[in-house]
Coordinates of C-alpha atoms in Angstrom, one line a residue:
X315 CA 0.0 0.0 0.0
X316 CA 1.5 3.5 -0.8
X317 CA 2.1 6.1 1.5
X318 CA -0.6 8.2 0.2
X319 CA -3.2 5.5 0.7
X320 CA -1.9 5.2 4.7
X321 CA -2.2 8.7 4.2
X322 CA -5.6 8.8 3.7
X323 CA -7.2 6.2 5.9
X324 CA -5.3 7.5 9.0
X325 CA -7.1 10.9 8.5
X326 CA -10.2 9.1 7.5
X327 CA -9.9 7.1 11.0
X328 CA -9.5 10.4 12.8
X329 CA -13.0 11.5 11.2
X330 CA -14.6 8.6 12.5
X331 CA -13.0 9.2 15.8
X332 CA -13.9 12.9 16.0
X333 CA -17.3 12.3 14.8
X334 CA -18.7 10.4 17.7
X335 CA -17.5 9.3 21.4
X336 CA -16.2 5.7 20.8
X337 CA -15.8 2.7 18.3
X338 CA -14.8 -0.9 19.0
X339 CA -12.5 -1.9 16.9
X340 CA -14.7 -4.3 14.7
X341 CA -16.6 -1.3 13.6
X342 CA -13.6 1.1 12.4
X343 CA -12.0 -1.6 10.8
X344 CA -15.4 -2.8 9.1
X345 CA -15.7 1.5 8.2
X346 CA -12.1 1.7 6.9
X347 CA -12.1 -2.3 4.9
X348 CA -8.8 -2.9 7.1
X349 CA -8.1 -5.7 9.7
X350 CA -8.2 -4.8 13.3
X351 CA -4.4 -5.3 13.2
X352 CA -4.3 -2.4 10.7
X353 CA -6.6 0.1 13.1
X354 CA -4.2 -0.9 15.7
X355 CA -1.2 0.6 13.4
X356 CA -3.2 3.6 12.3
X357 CA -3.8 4.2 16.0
X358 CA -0.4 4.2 16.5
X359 CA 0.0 6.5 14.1
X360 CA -2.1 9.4 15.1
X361 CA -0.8 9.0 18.8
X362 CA 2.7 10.0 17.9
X363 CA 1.2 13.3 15.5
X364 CA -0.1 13.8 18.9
X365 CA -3.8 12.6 18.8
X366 CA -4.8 11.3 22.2
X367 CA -6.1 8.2 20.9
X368 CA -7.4 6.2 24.0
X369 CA -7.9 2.7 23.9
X370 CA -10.1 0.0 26.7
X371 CA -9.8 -3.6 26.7
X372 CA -12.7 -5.7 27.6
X373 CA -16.5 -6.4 26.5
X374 CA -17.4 -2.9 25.0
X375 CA -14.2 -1.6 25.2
X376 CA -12.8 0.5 22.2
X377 CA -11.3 3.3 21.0
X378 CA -12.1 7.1 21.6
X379 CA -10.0 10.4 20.9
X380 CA -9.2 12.1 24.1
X381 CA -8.1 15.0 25.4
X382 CA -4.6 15.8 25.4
X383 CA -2.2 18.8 26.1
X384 CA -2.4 20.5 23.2
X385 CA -5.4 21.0 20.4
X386 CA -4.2 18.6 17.6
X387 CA -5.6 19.6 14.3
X388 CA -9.6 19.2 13.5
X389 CA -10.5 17.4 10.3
X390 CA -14.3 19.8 9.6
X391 CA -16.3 18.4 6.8
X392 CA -17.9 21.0 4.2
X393 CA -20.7 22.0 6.0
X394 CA -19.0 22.5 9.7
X395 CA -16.1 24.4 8.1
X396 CA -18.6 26.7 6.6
X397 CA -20.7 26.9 10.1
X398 CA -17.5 27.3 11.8
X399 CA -16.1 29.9 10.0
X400 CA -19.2 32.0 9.8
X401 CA -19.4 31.6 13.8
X402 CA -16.0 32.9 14.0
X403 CA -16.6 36.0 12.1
X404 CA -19.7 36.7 14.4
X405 CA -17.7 36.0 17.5
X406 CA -15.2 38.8 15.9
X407 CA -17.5 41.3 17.4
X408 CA -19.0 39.4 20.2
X409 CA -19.7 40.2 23.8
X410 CA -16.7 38.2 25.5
X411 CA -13.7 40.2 26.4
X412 CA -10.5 38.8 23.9
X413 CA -12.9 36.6 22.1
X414 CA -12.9 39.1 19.4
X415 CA -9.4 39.2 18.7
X416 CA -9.4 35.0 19.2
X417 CA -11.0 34.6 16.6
X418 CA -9.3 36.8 14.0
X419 CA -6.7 34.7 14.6
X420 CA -8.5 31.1 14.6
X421 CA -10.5 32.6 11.2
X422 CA -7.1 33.7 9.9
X423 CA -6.0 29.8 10.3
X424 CA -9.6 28.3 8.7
X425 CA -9.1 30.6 6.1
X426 CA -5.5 30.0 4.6
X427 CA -6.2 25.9 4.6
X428 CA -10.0 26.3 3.4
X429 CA -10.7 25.3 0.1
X430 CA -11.5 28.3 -2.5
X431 CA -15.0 27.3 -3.0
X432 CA -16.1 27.0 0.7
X433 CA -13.7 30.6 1.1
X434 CA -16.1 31.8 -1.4
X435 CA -19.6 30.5 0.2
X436 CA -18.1 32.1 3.6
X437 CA -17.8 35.1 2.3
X438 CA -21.1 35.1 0.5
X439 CA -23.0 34.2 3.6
X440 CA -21.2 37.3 5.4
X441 CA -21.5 39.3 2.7
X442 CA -25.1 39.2 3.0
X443 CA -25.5 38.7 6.6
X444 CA -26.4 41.6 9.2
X445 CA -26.5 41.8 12.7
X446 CA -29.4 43.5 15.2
X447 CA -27.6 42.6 18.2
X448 CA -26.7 46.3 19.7
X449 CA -23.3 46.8 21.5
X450 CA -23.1 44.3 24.9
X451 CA -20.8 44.4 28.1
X452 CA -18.1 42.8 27.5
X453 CA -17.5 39.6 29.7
X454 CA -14.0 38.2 31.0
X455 CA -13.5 34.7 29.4
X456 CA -11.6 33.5 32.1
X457 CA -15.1 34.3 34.3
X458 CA -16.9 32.3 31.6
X459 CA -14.7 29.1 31.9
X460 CA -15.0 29.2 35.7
X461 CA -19.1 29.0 35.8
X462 CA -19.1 26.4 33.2
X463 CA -16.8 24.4 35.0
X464 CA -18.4 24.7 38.3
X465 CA -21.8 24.1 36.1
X466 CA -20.2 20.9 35.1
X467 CA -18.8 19.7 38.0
X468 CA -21.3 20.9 40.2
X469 CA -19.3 22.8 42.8
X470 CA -20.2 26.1 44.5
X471 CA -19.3 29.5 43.5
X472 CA -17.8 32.1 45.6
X473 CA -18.2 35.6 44.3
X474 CA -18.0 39.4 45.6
X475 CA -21.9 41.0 43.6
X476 CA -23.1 44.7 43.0
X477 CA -26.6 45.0 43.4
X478 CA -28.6 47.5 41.5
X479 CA -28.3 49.7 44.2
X480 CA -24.7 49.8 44.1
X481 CA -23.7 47.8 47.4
X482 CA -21.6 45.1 46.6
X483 CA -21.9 41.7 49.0
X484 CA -20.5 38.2 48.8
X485 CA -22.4 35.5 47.5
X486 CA -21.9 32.0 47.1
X487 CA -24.3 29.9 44.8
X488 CA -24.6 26.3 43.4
X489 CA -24.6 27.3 39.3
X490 CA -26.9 25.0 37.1
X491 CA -26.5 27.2 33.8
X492 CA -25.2 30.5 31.7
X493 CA -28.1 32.2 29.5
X494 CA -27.4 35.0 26.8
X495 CA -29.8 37.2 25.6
X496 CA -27.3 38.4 23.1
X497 CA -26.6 41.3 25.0
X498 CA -25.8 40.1 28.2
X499 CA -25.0 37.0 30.3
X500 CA -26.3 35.4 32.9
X501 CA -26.1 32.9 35.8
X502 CA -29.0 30.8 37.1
X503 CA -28.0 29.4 40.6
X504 CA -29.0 28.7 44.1
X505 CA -28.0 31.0 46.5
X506 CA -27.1 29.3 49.8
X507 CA -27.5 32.3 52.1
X508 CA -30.7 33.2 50.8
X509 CA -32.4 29.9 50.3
X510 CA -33.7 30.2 46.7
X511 CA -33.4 30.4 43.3
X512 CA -31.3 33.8 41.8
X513 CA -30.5 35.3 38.7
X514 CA -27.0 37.1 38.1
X515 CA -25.2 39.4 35.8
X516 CA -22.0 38.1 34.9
X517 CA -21.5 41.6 34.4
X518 CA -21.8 42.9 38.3
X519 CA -19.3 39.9 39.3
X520 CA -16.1 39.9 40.9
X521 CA -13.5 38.0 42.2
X522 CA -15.8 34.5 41.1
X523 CA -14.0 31.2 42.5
X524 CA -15.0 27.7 42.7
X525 CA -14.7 26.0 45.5
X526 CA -13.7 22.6 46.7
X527 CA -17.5 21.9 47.7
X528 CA -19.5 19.6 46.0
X529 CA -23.1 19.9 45.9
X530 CA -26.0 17.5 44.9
X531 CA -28.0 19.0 42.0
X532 CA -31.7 19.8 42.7
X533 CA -34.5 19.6 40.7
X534 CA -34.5 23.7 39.3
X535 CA -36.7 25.3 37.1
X536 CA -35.8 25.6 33.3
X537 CA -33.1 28.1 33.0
X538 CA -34.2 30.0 30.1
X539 CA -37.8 30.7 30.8
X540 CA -36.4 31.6 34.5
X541 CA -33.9 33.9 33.4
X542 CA -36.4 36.0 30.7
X543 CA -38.9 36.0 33.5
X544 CA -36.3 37.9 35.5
X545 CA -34.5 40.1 33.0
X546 CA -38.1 41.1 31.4
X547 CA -39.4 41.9 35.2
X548 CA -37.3 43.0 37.9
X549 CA -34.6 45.3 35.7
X550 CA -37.4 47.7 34.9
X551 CA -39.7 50.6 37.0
X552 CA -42.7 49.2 35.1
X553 CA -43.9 45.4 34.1
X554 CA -47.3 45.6 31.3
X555 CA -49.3 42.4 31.0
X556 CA -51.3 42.7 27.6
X557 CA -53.4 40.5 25.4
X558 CA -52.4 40.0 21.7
X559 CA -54.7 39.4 19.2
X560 CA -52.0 37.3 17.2
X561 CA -49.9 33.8 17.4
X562 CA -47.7 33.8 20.3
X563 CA -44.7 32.9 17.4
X564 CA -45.9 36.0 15.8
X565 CA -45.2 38.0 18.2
X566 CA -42.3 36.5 19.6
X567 CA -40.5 37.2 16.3
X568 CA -41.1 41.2 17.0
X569 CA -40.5 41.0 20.8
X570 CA -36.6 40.3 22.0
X571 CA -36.8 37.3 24.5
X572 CA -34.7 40.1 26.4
X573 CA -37.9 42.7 26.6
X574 CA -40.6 40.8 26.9
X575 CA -42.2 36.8 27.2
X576 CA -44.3 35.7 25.2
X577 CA -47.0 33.1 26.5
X578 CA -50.2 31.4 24.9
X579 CA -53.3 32.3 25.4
X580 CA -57.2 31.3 24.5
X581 CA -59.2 31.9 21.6
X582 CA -56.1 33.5 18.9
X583 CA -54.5 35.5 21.7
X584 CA -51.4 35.2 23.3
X585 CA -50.4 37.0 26.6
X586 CA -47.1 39.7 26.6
X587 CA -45.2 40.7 29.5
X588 CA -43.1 43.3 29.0
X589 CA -41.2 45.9 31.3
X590 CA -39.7 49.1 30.7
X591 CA -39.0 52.4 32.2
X592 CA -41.4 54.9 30.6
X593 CA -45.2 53.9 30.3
X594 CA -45.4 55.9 27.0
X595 CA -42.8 54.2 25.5
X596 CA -44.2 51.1 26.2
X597 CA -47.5 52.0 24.4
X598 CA -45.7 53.3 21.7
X599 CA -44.0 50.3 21.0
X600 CA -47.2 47.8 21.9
X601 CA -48.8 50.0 19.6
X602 CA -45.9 49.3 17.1
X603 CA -46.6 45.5 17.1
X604 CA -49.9 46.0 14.5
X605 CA -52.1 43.6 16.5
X606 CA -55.1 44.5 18.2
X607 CA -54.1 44.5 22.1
X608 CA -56.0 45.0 25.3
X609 CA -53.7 46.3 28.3
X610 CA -54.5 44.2 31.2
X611 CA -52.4 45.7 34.3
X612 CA -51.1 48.3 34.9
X613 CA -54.3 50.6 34.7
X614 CA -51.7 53.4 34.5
X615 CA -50.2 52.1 31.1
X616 CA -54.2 52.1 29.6
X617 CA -54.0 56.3 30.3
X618 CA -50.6 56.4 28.2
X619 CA -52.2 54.5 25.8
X620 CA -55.3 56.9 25.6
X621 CA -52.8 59.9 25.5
X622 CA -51.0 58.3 22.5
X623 CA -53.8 57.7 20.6
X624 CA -55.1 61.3 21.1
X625 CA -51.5 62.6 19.9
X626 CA -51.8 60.5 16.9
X627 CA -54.8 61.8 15.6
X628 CA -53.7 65.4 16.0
X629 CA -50.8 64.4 14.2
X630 CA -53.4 63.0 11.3
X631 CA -55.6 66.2 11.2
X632 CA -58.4 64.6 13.1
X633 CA -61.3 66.7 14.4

């Protein structure tokens, strides 16, 4: 067999392994058309270009690619270079402090070995792609990696946390999950000193460490619906509930999951909460949405609806 064949079924076998936890070694060899004596070799082989190729022994035992002290190379087919390398660009102006920069440099890489057709789709699909997403806080990545590792190994947090009125207080939580609205980040956990579920800015954090304690994960609401039920309610002076005359998907594609929730009602309607910090800027925009809508609390946001609409037919001429 020539070198180029070897060649090309060692990287073949490092697709396989990258594309899925773990193979026995009947399977790869019955992917590749080799002996198990030749996966053996080509195992070999991709442990000394530094692939941490793990191997058990055993019923069910196998082969898996592990993790190792430096990133080896990634074999991406077509479509996950493409997805990769559009994600990259959006991440060039992202919310996470360095990323930006990162990923110039990991794009700059992609690009110089990618292919000139997918180069070309890449571009294309930026070319013609804009962003809404306004202008975020920027987040430490060194903060990020130490709530998702507490997350996974489910070990308390430690932190030092401004309120939003300024006084700052240690707090020390068992994480369950990060949510981004885009915007922002935040952590779900359970604060231990106050006995309940809490939502935090990454943001208004300092000084976050895990510590050595482990805890045993309870059962917690879903972390997205809890977080948008905080961010849409308690950041602002004012909280609307109204009744949509449309499809709660309808609306949900005009309202940011950052502004408002979006819940189903009866009968074609669909319920929106929404906060904000003037009540005629709420109307405004409610008014904005083009459905019919019938304000249900607060009784002060139906009088800056009634002021709006007489605004708006002086501004039309009406008598």
């Amino acid at each position: 067999m020539t070198v180029e064949a070897t060649t090309e079924r060692v990287l073949r076998l490092l697709a396989l392994l990258q594309r899925r936890p773990s193979w026995t070694a009947a399977e790869l060899a019955a992917e590749l058309r080799v002996t198990d004596r030749s996966v053996r070799r080509d195992v070999e082989r991709l442990r000394a270009l530094g692939y941490p190729v793990q191997a058990t022994s055993g019923v069910g035992g196998g082969y898996q690619l592990g993790a190792g002290t430096r990133l080896p190379p990634l074999l991406l087919d077509d479509e996950e270079a493409i997805a990769t390398a559009v994600s990259l660009r959006l991440a060039s102006g992202g919310t996470v402090a360095g990323a930006g920069e990162a990923a110039l440099r990991a794009l700059t890489k992609l690009d110089q070995v990618m292919p000139s057709r997918l180069r070309a789709e890449v571009r294309a699909v930026h070319g013609a792609t804009e962003t809404l997403i306004g202008p975020g806080v920027e987040i430490d990545a060194e903060l990020l990696v130490t709530l998702a590792r507490a997350c996974r190994d489910a070990v308390r947090v430690r932190f030092h946390y401004a309120g939003r009125d300024g006084d700052e207080r240690e707090r020390t939580v068992e994480p369950v999950r990060m949510v981004t609205t885009g915007r922002r980040w935040y952590l779900m956990a359970f604060d231990v000193d106050r006995d309940d579920w809490r939502t935090f800015r990454l943001d208004r954090m300092r000084e976050a460490a895990a510590t050595t304690w482990r805890f045993r994960p309870r059962e917690h609401p879903d972390p997205v619906a809890y977080v948008q039920r905080s961010v849409t309610g308690s950041p602002y002076r004012h909280l609307a509930r109204v009744r949509v005359h449309a499809r709660p998907e309808r609306v949900r594609e005009l309202v940011p999951p950052q502004v408002g929730r979006v819940e189903d009602d009866r009968d074609g309607w669909c319920l929106l909460v929404v906060g904000g910090e003037n009540l005629n800027w709420l109307a405004a925009h409610i008014a904005q949405l083009g459905f019919e809508a019938e304000v249900l609390e607060p009784p002060e946001l139906r009088e800056a609806a009634a002021l709006l609409a007489r605004r708006l037919a002086g501004m039309a001429g009406a008598r």
